[in-house]
């Protein structure tokens, strides 16, 4: 990984913001404010929260400045305000919201101009530009949750075409990973979230893992054979098959594309039906260098979201610590909606086992 400079940070901040604004540009203010789902925020909340997170960390914490809008920040606190309540909050909207985003950014750039970014800065927030990497990851990760919401917006036409691609069919069905000790987690240097550390050894028995994620065609076979719940947005085509109805538009499903919008429960049931099982997150990470085709869909794993040995919350416990336990399952990889800056083998995503709004599918494993 190359060291951060002010120039590289400036460029990345501008790129992330352009991506955020492009996502909502085709919409009107009413659509930006509308509540489409109790499990997703209205887009106006995401936009204000992205700017408020930036103000909190880059302007108030690093720049030691007073909040620009008094108490406003508490309405953008993700833990204080569950998603189902966000449509009712007195948040900024329309022109005021756009002005706030621009004002925060102006202050961020003033602060950036005055700080020192260095690999051996005393402040761990500034060391290697950590806080800027955190900010970028935050905005880009919110872009993905915004894309989840945009699946529900009737007639949404993105400015940039969505990415996704067929799974590679040539090659063996599964790859074998030898028994042994594997290093799991992020290395000490470079940006990673607290939940990816400490890096630690894990003893794994030999296993096999699918070379490619499960496709739409394979999942349709499973639904037909078992009567399982279909992925979110699948609708009957009238001839015994399925179409995708995301964004209110009925479009053919590509049989050889990775299935998405399935729950952990569905993924686990698929794997058993196929005579296999979900990989643990340690197995997924140990195999990751050999899975050519990750990054098309998030992949559910068998693992609960738990802290690694030696975990220390940094820089705030609400990013991961409050979610640890047996309620959430870990997803690995990344989807077409995930910015490459966010994708790395040690990255841990998590959600509730019944949720289907994520661009998530699965890959199967079995004992060797
Ligand atoms: Fe957030």
mmCIF file of C-alpha atoms and ligand atoms in Angstrom:
data_model
loop_
_atom_site.group_PDB
_atom_site.id
_atom_site.type_symbol
_atom_site.label_atom_id
_atom_site.label_comp_id
_atom_site.label_asym_id
_atom_site.label_seq_id
_atom_site.Cartn_x
_atom_site.Cartn_y
_atom_site.Cartn_z
ATOM 1 C CA UNK A 1 0.000 0.000 0.000
ATOM 2 C CA UNK A 2 1.354 3.431 -0.905
ATOM 3 C CA UNK A 3 1.691 6.104 1.777
ATOM 4 C CA UNK A 4 -0.982 8.767 1.942
ATOM 5 C CA UNK A 5 -0.079 12.295 0.943
ATOM 6 C CA UNK A 6 -2.287 15.356 1.142
ATOM 7 C CA UNK A 7 -2.614 15.229 -2.639
ATOM 8 C CA UNK A 8 -3.740 11.602 -2.666
ATOM 9 C CA UNK A 9 -6.229 12.305 0.140
ATOM 10 C CA UNK A 10 -7.635 15.342 -1.653
ATOM 11 C CA UNK A 11 -8.097 13.364 -4.813
ATOM 12 C CA UNK A 12 -9.781 10.436 -3.017
ATOM 13 C CA UNK A 13 -12.108 12.746 -1.059
ATOM 14 C CA UNK A 14 -13.210 14.426 -4.272
ATOM 15 C CA UNK A 15 -13.738 11.102 -6.034
ATOM 16 C CA UNK A 16 -15.839 9.685 -3.193
ATOM 17 C CA UNK A 17 -17.992 12.812 -3.035
ATOM 18 C CA UNK A 18 -18.545 12.791 -6.779
ATOM 19 C CA UNK A 19 -19.694 9.170 -6.502
ATOM 20 C CA UNK A 20 -22.090 10.051 -3.664
ATOM 21 C CA UNK A 21 -23.637 12.958 -5.540
ATOM 22 C CA UNK A 22 -23.905 11.013 -8.800
ATOM 23 C CA UNK A 23 -25.970 8.348 -7.051
ATOM 24 C CA UNK A 24 -28.684 10.823 -6.052
ATOM 25 C CA UNK A 25 -28.478 13.147 -9.035
ATOM 26 C CA UNK A 26 -31.196 11.347 -11.045
ATOM 27 C CA UNK A 27 -33.647 11.777 -8.126
ATOM 28 C CA UNK A 28 -35.821 14.668 -7.011
ATOM 29 C CA UNK A 29 -35.934 15.980 -3.435
ATOM 30 C CA UNK A 30 -39.124 14.068 -2.657
ATOM 31 C CA UNK A 31 -37.390 10.792 -3.575
ATOM 32 C CA UNK A 32 -34.342 11.731 -1.509
ATOM 33 C CA UNK A 33 -36.545 12.320 1.525
ATOM 34 C CA UNK A 34 -38.890 9.376 1.111
ATOM 35 C CA UNK A 35 -38.840 6.352 3.425
ATOM 36 C CA UNK A 36 -38.793 3.290 1.163
ATOM 37 C CA UNK A 37 -38.068 0.665 3.799
ATOM 38 C CA UNK A 38 -37.976 0.370 7.576
ATOM 39 C CA UNK A 39 -34.558 -1.318 7.329
ATOM 40 C CA UNK A 40 -32.931 1.380 5.195
ATOM 41 C CA UNK A 41 -32.470 5.111 5.795
ATOM 42 C CA UNK A 42 -34.008 7.742 3.548
ATOM 43 C CA UNK A 43 -31.232 8.970 1.241
ATOM 44 C CA UNK A 44 -31.334 12.457 2.789
ATOM 45 C CA UNK A 45 -30.331 10.904 6.130
ATOM 46 C CA UNK A 46 -27.381 9.072 4.539
ATOM 47 C CA UNK A 47 -26.216 12.278 2.852
ATOM 48 C CA UNK A 48 -26.448 14.356 6.029
ATOM 49 C CA UNK A 49 -24.840 11.565 8.051
ATOM 50 C CA UNK A 50 -21.922 11.295 5.603
ATOM 51 C CA UNK A 51 -21.327 15.056 5.988
ATOM 52 C CA UNK A 52 -21.876 15.002 9.750
ATOM 53 C CA UNK A 53 -19.412 12.118 10.227
ATOM 54 C CA UNK A 54 -16.922 14.182 8.225
ATOM 55 C CA UNK A 55 -17.590 17.234 10.370
ATOM 56 C CA UNK A 56 -17.287 15.224 13.586
ATOM 57 C CA UNK A 57 -13.945 13.595 12.755
ATOM 58 C CA UNK A 58 -12.157 15.919 10.350
ATOM 59 C CA UNK A 59 -13.449 19.323 11.444
ATOM 60 C CA UNK A 60 -14.321 18.978 15.151
ATOM 61 C CA UNK A 61 -11.860 16.276 16.277
ATOM 62 C CA UNK A 62 -8.854 16.982 14.035
ATOM 63 C CA UNK A 63 -9.524 20.688 13.422
ATOM 64 C CA UNK A 64 -10.713 21.338 17.021
ATOM 65 C CA UNK A 65 -13.650 23.459 15.849
ATOM 66 C CA UNK A 66 -17.124 23.889 17.302
ATOM 67 C CA UNK A 67 -20.102 22.052 15.720
ATOM 68 C CA UNK A 68 -21.541 24.084 12.838
ATOM 69 C CA UNK A 69 -25.199 23.356 13.688
ATOM 70 C CA UNK A 70 -25.311 22.933 17.463
ATOM 71 C CA UNK A 71 -27.167 19.748 18.386
ATOM 72 C CA UNK A 72 -27.802 18.602 14.816
ATOM 73 C CA UNK A 73 -25.215 15.817 15.091
ATOM 74 C CA UNK A 74 -27.352 13.745 17.413
ATOM 75 C CA UNK A 75 -29.927 13.112 14.684
ATOM 76 C CA UNK A 76 -27.181 11.605 12.543
ATOM 77 C CA UNK A 77 -25.905 9.259 15.236
ATOM 78 C CA UNK A 78 -26.449 5.791 13.743
ATOM 79 C CA UNK A 79 -26.774 4.017 17.084
ATOM 80 C CA UNK A 80 -29.102 6.597 18.705
ATOM 81 C CA UNK A 81 -31.383 6.626 15.670
ATOM 82 C CA UNK A 82 -32.333 3.173 14.321
ATOM 83 C CA UNK A 83 -33.058 3.069 10.593
ATOM 84 C CA UNK A 84 -36.835 2.748 11.063
ATOM 85 C CA UNK A 85 -36.958 6.140 12.865
ATOM 86 C CA UNK A 86 -34.785 8.190 10.512
ATOM 87 C CA UNK A 87 -37.575 9.433 8.256
ATOM 88 C CA UNK A 88 -39.171 11.263 11.215
ATOM 89 C CA UNK A 89 -36.080 13.140 12.391
ATOM 90 C CA UNK A 90 -35.667 16.914 11.984
ATOM 91 C CA UNK A 91 -32.700 16.403 9.644
ATOM 92 C CA UNK A 92 -31.485 18.750 6.934
ATOM 93 C CA UNK A 93 -33.210 18.443 3.593
ATOM 94 C CA UNK A 94 -33.039 19.795 0.052
ATOM 95 C CA UNK A 95 -31.026 23.026 -0.431
ATOM 96 C CA UNK A 96 -30.035 23.194 3.260
ATOM 97 C CA UNK A 97 -28.639 19.692 3.065
ATOM 98 C CA UNK A 98 -26.605 20.461 -0.051
ATOM 99 C CA UNK A 99 -25.237 23.617 1.554
ATOM 100 C CA UNK A 100 -24.236 21.705 4.712
ATOM 101 C CA UNK A 101 -22.349 19.082 2.686
ATOM 102 C CA UNK A 102 -20.456 21.800 0.827
ATOM 103 C CA UNK A 103 -19.731 23.840 3.993
ATOM 104 C CA UNK A 104 -18.330 20.833 5.834
ATOM 105 C CA UNK A 105 -16.139 19.962 2.887
ATOM 106 C CA UNK A 106 -14.768 23.499 2.719
ATOM 107 C CA UNK A 107 -13.760 23.300 6.398
ATOM 108 C CA UNK A 108 -12.316 19.797 5.953
ATOM 109 C CA UNK A 109 -9.998 21.103 3.255
ATOM 110 C CA UNK A 110 -8.894 24.026 5.451
ATOM 111 C CA UNK A 111 -8.076 21.615 8.279
ATOM 112 C CA UNK A 112 -6.300 19.185 5.949
ATOM 113 C CA UNK A 113 -4.132 22.037 4.743
ATOM 114 C CA UNK A 114 -2.933 22.669 8.307
ATOM 115 C CA UNK A 115 -2.343 19.104 9.622
ATOM 116 C CA UNK A 116 0.648 16.885 9.236
ATOM 117 C CA UNK A 117 0.104 13.457 7.678
ATOM 118 C CA UNK A 118 3.034 11.238 8.453
ATOM 119 C CA UNK A 119 3.733 7.538 9.066
ATOM 120 C CA UNK A 120 5.024 8.380 12.554
ATOM 121 C CA UNK A 121 2.573 11.046 13.713
ATOM 122 C CA UNK A 122 1.986 10.909 17.485
ATOM 123 C CA UNK A 123 -1.782 11.024 17.113
ATOM 124 C CA UNK A 124 -2.935 7.533 15.964
ATOM 125 C CA UNK A 125 -5.790 9.238 14.099
ATOM 126 C CA UNK A 126 -3.276 11.043 11.891
ATOM 127 C CA UNK A 127 -0.667 8.297 11.611
ATOM 128 C CA UNK A 128 -0.628 7.146 7.969
ATOM 129 C CA UNK A 129 -3.678 9.368 7.470
ATOM 130 C CA UNK A 130 -5.893 6.891 9.370
ATOM 131 C CA UNK A 131 -8.767 9.283 10.002
ATOM 132 C CA UNK A 132 -8.928 10.249 6.323
ATOM 133 C CA UNK A 133 -8.937 6.592 5.275
ATOM 134 C CA UNK A 134 -11.727 5.987 7.798
ATOM 135 C CA UNK A 135 -13.710 8.888 6.422
ATOM 136 C CA UNK A 136 -13.318 7.699 2.827
ATOM 137 C CA UNK A 137 -14.268 4.129 3.720
ATOM 138 C CA UNK A 138 -17.296 5.451 5.595
ATOM 139 C CA UNK A 139 -18.581 7.480 2.666
ATOM 140 C CA UNK A 140 -17.940 4.675 0.173
ATOM 141 C CA UNK A 141 -19.623 2.093 2.410
ATOM 142 C CA UNK A 142 -22.637 4.385 2.695
ATOM 143 C CA UNK A 143 -22.665 4.575 -1.106
ATOM 144 C CA UNK A 144 -23.311 0.843 -1.048
ATOM 145 C CA UNK A 145 -26.200 1.114 1.438
ATOM 146 C CA UNK A 146 -27.589 3.924 -0.723
ATOM 147 C CA UNK A 147 -27.420 1.557 -3.716
ATOM 148 C CA UNK A 148 -29.361 -0.994 -1.645
ATOM 149 C CA UNK A 149 -32.081 1.621 -1.176
ATOM 150 C CA UNK A 150 -31.946 2.621 -4.848
ATOM 151 C CA UNK A 151 -32.997 -0.950 -5.735
ATOM 152 C CA UNK A 152 -36.388 0.082 -4.307
ATOM 153 C CA UNK A 153 -36.724 3.309 -6.283
ATOM 154 C CA UNK A 154 -39.123 2.796 -9.157
ATOM 155 C CA UNK A 155 -37.524 3.688 -12.495
ATOM 156 C CA UNK A 156 -34.136 4.699 -11.047
ATOM 157 C CA UNK A 157 -31.632 5.193 -13.872
ATOM 158 C CA UNK A 158 -28.039 5.332 -12.597
ATOM 159 C CA UNK A 159 -25.582 7.729 -14.219
ATOM 160 C CA UNK A 160 -22.933 5.008 -14.212
ATOM 161 C CA UNK A 161 -23.896 1.543 -15.364
ATOM 162 C CA UNK A 162 -23.954 -1.065 -12.577
ATOM 163 C CA UNK A 163 -21.082 -3.519 -12.610
ATOM 164 C CA UNK A 164 -21.459 -7.270 -12.391
ATOM 165 C CA UNK A 165 -20.211 -10.181 -14.403
ATOM 166 C CA UNK A 166 -20.724 -13.841 -15.135
ATOM 167 C CA UNK A 167 -18.904 -16.395 -13.018
ATOM 168 C CA UNK A 168 -16.039 -18.122 -14.822
ATOM 169 C CA UNK A 169 -17.224 -21.589 -15.774
ATOM 170 C CA UNK A 170 -13.908 -23.076 -16.938
ATOM 171 C CA UNK A 171 -11.923 -24.827 -14.220
ATOM 172 C CA UNK A 172 -12.611 -27.179 -11.339
ATOM 173 C CA UNK A 173 -15.763 -26.785 -9.239
ATOM 174 C CA UNK A 174 -13.857 -26.635 -5.957
ATOM 175 C CA UNK A 175 -10.336 -25.836 -4.793
ATOM 176 C CA UNK A 176 -8.689 -27.700 -1.947
ATOM 177 C CA UNK A 177 -7.012 -25.843 0.879
ATOM 178 C CA UNK A 178 -4.506 -27.843 2.918
ATOM 179 C CA UNK A 179 -4.728 -28.229 6.686
ATOM 180 C CA UNK A 180 -2.421 -25.891 8.567
ATOM 181 C CA UNK A 181 -1.981 -22.679 10.458
ATOM 182 C CA UNK A 182 -3.186 -19.575 8.610
ATOM 183 C CA UNK A 183 -2.686 -15.915 9.519
ATOM 184 C CA UNK A 184 -6.068 -14.202 9.857
ATOM 185 C CA UNK A 185 -6.719 -10.461 10.096
ATOM 186 C CA UNK A 186 -5.110 -7.228 8.961
ATOM 187 C CA UNK A 187 -1.399 -6.562 9.293
ATOM 188 C CA UNK A 188 -0.416 -3.934 11.869
ATOM 189 C CA UNK A 189 0.369 -1.204 9.314
ATOM 190 C CA UNK A 190 -2.037 0.235 6.780
ATOM 191 C CA UNK A 191 -5.696 1.109 7.138
ATOM 192 C CA UNK A 192 -8.053 -1.506 8.575
ATOM 193 C CA UNK A 193 -10.960 -1.399 11.006
ATOM 194 C CA UNK A 194 -10.502 -2.383 14.633
ATOM 195 C CA UNK A 195 -12.476 -5.616 14.079
ATOM 196 C CA UNK A 196 -9.813 -6.872 11.600
ATOM 197 C CA UNK A 197 -7.131 -6.857 14.323
ATOM 198 C CA UNK A 198 -5.183 -8.398 16.005
ATOM 199 C CA UNK A 199 -3.777 -10.529 13.226
ATOM 200 C CA UNK A 200 -3.607 -14.034 14.668
ATOM 201 C CA UNK A 201 -2.976 -17.641 13.644
ATOM 202 C CA UNK A 202 -5.902 -20.015 13.086
ATOM 203 C CA UNK A 203 -5.517 -23.782 12.861
ATOM 204 C CA UNK A 204 -7.662 -25.113 10.010
ATOM 205 C CA UNK A 205 -8.455 -28.682 8.951
ATOM 206 C CA UNK A 206 -8.232 -29.411 5.220
ATOM 207 C CA UNK A 207 -11.283 -28.204 3.316
ATOM 208 C CA UNK A 208 -12.604 -27.586 -0.180
ATOM 209 C CA UNK A 209 -14.296 -24.396 -1.281
ATOM 210 C CA UNK A 210 -16.251 -23.551 -4.445
ATOM 211 C CA UNK A 211 -14.106 -21.722 -6.963
ATOM 212 C CA UNK A 212 -17.038 -19.485 -7.886
ATOM 213 C CA UNK A 213 -20.043 -18.047 -6.086
ATOM 214 C CA UNK A 214 -23.455 -19.703 -6.462
ATOM 215 C CA UNK A 215 -25.245 -18.531 -9.626
ATOM 216 C CA UNK A 216 -28.839 -17.419 -10.242
ATOM 217 C CA UNK A 217 -29.436 -20.675 -12.161
ATOM 218 C CA UNK A 218 -28.245 -22.857 -9.271
ATOM 219 C CA UNK A 219 -30.308 -20.893 -6.767
ATOM 220 C CA UNK A 220 -33.417 -21.157 -8.955
ATOM 221 C CA UNK A 221 -32.945 -24.945 -8.990
ATOM 222 C CA UNK A 222 -32.770 -24.931 -5.190
ATOM 223 C CA UNK A 223 -35.947 -22.822 -4.909
ATOM 224 C CA UNK A 224 -37.766 -25.139 -7.322
ATOM 225 C CA UNK A 225 -36.640 -28.260 -5.475
ATOM 226 C CA UNK A 226 -37.324 -27.103 -1.937
ATOM 227 C CA UNK A 227 -39.885 -24.297 -2.118
ATOM 228 C CA UNK A 228 -37.388 -22.029 -0.350
ATOM 229 C CA UNK A 229 -37.939 -18.262 -0.267
ATOM 230 C CA UNK A 230 -36.638 -16.722 -3.512
ATOM 231 C CA UNK A 231 -34.098 -13.878 -3.417
ATOM 232 C CA UNK A 232 -35.480 -10.373 -2.844
ATOM 233 C CA UNK A 233 -36.767 -8.753 -6.085
ATOM 234 C CA UNK A 234 -37.303 -12.077 -7.877
ATOM 235 C CA UNK A 235 -40.715 -12.256 -9.507
ATOM 236 C CA UNK A 236 -42.353 -15.001 -11.546
ATOM 237 C CA UNK A 237 -42.022 -14.480 -15.308
ATOM 238 C CA UNK A 238 -45.330 -16.279 -16.018
ATOM 239 C CA UNK A 239 -43.606 -19.247 -17.639
ATOM 240 C CA UNK A 240 -42.221 -20.959 -14.565
ATOM 241 C CA UNK A 241 -39.046 -18.870 -14.489
ATOM 242 C CA UNK A 242 -37.972 -15.684 -12.743
ATOM 243 C CA UNK A 243 -37.215 -12.067 -13.571
ATOM 244 C CA UNK A 244 -35.572 -9.397 -11.434
ATOM 245 C CA UNK A 245 -37.916 -6.568 -10.452
ATOM 246 C CA UNK A 246 -35.359 -4.309 -8.747
ATOM 247 C CA UNK A 247 -35.936 -0.579 -9.379
ATOM 248 C CA UNK A 248 -39.468 -1.477 -10.416
ATOM 249 C CA UNK A 249 -38.263 -2.786 -13.755
ATOM 250 C CA UNK A 250 -38.757 -6.396 -14.794
ATOM 251 C CA UNK A 251 -35.494 -7.587 -16.356
ATOM 252 C CA UNK A 252 -34.228 -11.047 -17.273
ATOM 253 C CA UNK A 253 -32.036 -12.775 -14.683
ATOM 254 C CA UNK A 254 -28.648 -13.790 -16.032
ATOM 255 C CA UNK A 255 -28.373 -17.505 -15.212
ATOM 256 C CA UNK A 256 -24.574 -17.454 -14.877
ATOM 257 C CA UNK A 257 -24.320 -14.341 -12.692
ATOM 258 C CA UNK A 258 -23.835 -14.672 -8.944
ATOM 259 C CA UNK A 259 -27.110 -14.790 -7.042
ATOM 260 C CA UNK A 260 -27.618 -11.741 -4.761
ATOM 261 C CA UNK A 261 -30.212 -10.574 -2.251
ATOM 262 C CA UNK A 262 -30.357 -13.870 -0.409
ATOM 263 C CA UNK A 263 -30.441 -14.179 3.372
ATOM 264 C CA UNK A 264 -27.975 -16.076 5.526
ATOM 265 C CA UNK A 265 -30.800 -18.473 6.309
ATOM 266 C CA UNK A 266 -31.356 -19.123 2.598
ATOM 267 C CA UNK A 267 -27.616 -19.402 1.972
ATOM 268 C CA UNK A 268 -27.153 -21.916 4.767
ATOM 269 C CA UNK A 269 -30.114 -23.971 3.491
ATOM 270 C CA UNK A 270 -28.735 -23.867 -0.077
ATOM 271 C CA UNK A 271 -25.348 -25.138 1.058
ATOM 272 C CA UNK A 272 -26.912 -28.068 2.945
ATOM 273 C CA UNK A 273 -29.170 -28.888 -0.009
ATOM 274 C CA UNK A 274 -26.033 -28.997 -2.188
ATOM 275 C CA UNK A 275 -24.421 -31.465 0.241
ATOM 276 C CA UNK A 276 -21.982 -28.828 1.420
ATOM 277 C CA UNK A 277 -21.852 -26.071 4.065
ATOM 278 C CA UNK A 278 -20.986 -22.391 4.342
ATOM 279 C CA UNK A 279 -17.279 -21.703 4.894
ATOM 280 C CA UNK A 280 -16.211 -20.138 8.173
ATOM 281 C CA UNK A 281 -14.784 -16.643 7.794
ATOM 282 C CA UNK A 282 -11.324 -18.007 8.636
ATOM 283 C CA UNK A 283 -11.630 -20.559 5.823
ATOM 284 C CA UNK A 284 -12.795 -17.833 3.445
ATOM 285 C CA UNK A 285 -9.812 -15.635 4.290
ATOM 286 C CA UNK A 286 -7.325 -18.519 4.108
ATOM 287 C CA UNK A 287 -8.667 -19.416 0.639
ATOM 288 C CA UNK A 288 -9.114 -15.838 -0.578
ATOM 289 C CA UNK A 289 -5.948 -15.617 -2.665
ATOM 290 C CA UNK A 290 -7.123 -18.592 -4.691
ATOM 291 C CA UNK A 291 -10.705 -17.382 -5.364
ATOM 292 C CA UNK A 292 -10.339 -15.549 -8.609
ATOM 293 C CA UNK A 293 -13.730 -14.376 -8.733
ATOM 294 C CA UNK A 294 -14.552 -12.584 -5.521
ATOM 295 C CA UNK A 295 -15.852 -9.017 -5.518
ATOM 296 C CA UNK A 296 -19.076 -9.698 -7.470
ATOM 297 C CA UNK A 297 -21.261 -10.367 -4.452
ATOM 298 C CA UNK A 298 -20.778 -10.391 -0.706
ATOM 299 C CA UNK A 299 -20.629 -13.933 0.580
ATOM 300 C CA UNK A 300 -22.280 -15.127 3.760
ATOM 301 C CA UNK A 301 -20.094 -17.222 6.040
ATOM 302 C CA UNK A 302 -20.968 -19.630 8.846
ATOM 303 C CA UNK A 303 -19.335 -17.325 11.419
ATOM 304 C CA UNK A 304 -20.885 -15.097 14.062
ATOM 305 C CA UNK A 305 -19.434 -11.573 14.238
ATOM 306 C CA UNK A 306 -17.027 -11.864 17.184
ATOM 307 C CA UNK A 307 -13.919 -9.962 18.281
ATOM 308 C CA UNK A 308 -10.494 -11.351 17.413
ATOM 309 C CA UNK A 309 -8.083 -12.145 20.249
ATOM 310 C CA UNK A 310 -6.600 -8.894 21.588
ATOM 311 C CA UNK A 311 -9.369 -6.727 20.075
ATOM 312 C CA UNK A 312 -9.272 -3.059 21.066
ATOM 313 C CA UNK A 313 -11.996 -0.639 19.985
ATOM 314 C CA UNK A 314 -10.524 2.140 17.827
ATOM 315 C CA UNK A 315 -11.357 4.891 17.300
ATOM 316 C CA UNK A 316 -14.930 4.407 18.600
ATOM 317 C CA UNK A 317 -16.756 1.375 19.960
ATOM 318 C CA UNK A 318 -19.905 1.965 17.908
ATOM 319 C CA UNK A 319 -18.241 0.895 14.656
ATOM 320 C CA UNK A 320 -17.965 -2.780 15.542
ATOM 321 C CA UNK A 321 -17.849 -3.547 19.253
ATOM 322 C CA UNK A 322 -21.560 -2.968 19.900
ATOM 323 C CA UNK A 323 -22.432 -5.507 17.167
ATOM 324 C CA UNK A 324 -20.309 -8.391 18.475
ATOM 325 C CA UNK A 325 -22.200 -11.502 19.563
ATOM 326 C CA UNK A 326 -24.250 -14.312 18.076
ATOM 327 C CA UNK A 327 -26.907 -12.099 16.442
ATOM 328 C CA UNK A 328 -24.957 -11.097 13.337
ATOM 329 C CA UNK A 329 -23.259 -13.259 10.710
ATOM 330 C CA UNK A 330 -20.079 -12.261 8.907
ATOM 331 C CA UNK A 331 -20.001 -11.616 5.165
ATOM 332 C CA UNK A 332 -16.756 -11.552 3.220
ATOM 333 C CA UNK A 333 -15.605 -10.331 -0.186
ATOM 334 C CA UNK A 334 -17.465 -7.395 -1.659
ATOM 335 C CA UNK A 335 -20.048 -6.777 -4.360
ATOM 336 C CA UNK A 336 -20.226 -4.863 -7.630
ATOM 337 C CA UNK A 337 -21.515 -1.965 -5.477
ATOM 338 C CA UNK A 338 -18.454 -1.973 -3.211
ATOM 339 C CA UNK A 339 -15.728 0.527 -4.067
ATOM 340 C CA UNK A 340 -12.319 -1.174 -4.597
ATOM 341 C CA UNK A 341 -10.876 0.916 -1.748
ATOM 342 C CA UNK A 342 -13.135 -0.983 0.655
ATOM 343 C CA UNK A 343 -12.366 -4.498 -0.655
ATOM 344 C CA UNK A 344 -9.571 -6.452 1.069
ATOM 345 C CA UNK A 345 -9.226 -10.079 2.212
ATOM 346 C CA UNK A 346 -9.458 -9.164 5.907
ATOM 347 C CA UNK A 347 -12.554 -6.912 5.607
ATOM 348 C CA UNK A 348 -15.493 -8.136 7.719
ATOM 349 C CA UNK A 349 -19.039 -7.108 6.901
ATOM 350 C CA UNK A 350 -21.971 -8.284 9.026
ATOM 351 C CA UNK A 351 -25.756 -8.367 9.149
ATOM 352 C CA UNK A 352 -28.711 -10.217 10.644
ATOM 353 C CA UNK A 353 -29.279 -13.734 9.227
ATOM 354 C CA UNK A 354 -32.724 -12.935 7.793
ATOM 355 C CA UNK A 355 -31.683 -9.791 5.879
ATOM 356 C CA UNK A 356 -31.735 -9.776 2.054
ATOM 357 C CA UNK A 357 -31.211 -6.121 1.097
ATOM 358 C CA UNK A 358 -27.414 -6.572 0.822
ATOM 359 C CA UNK A 359 -25.870 -7.559 -2.505
ATOM 360 C CA UNK A 360 -25.031 -10.882 -0.921
ATOM 361 C CA UNK A 361 -24.914 -14.458 -2.089
ATOM 362 C CA UNK A 362 -22.734 -17.339 -1.072
ATOM 363 C CA UNK A 363 -20.047 -19.827 -1.917
ATOM 364 C CA UNK A 364 -20.094 -23.366 -0.519
ATOM 365 C CA UNK A 365 -17.395 -25.374 1.243
ATOM 366 C CA UNK A 366 -16.971 -28.879 2.642
ATOM 367 C CA UNK A 367 -14.510 -30.844 4.711
ATOM 368 C CA UNK A 368 -11.791 -32.381 2.555
HETATM 369 FE FE1 LIG B 1 -22.216 5.635 9.056
#
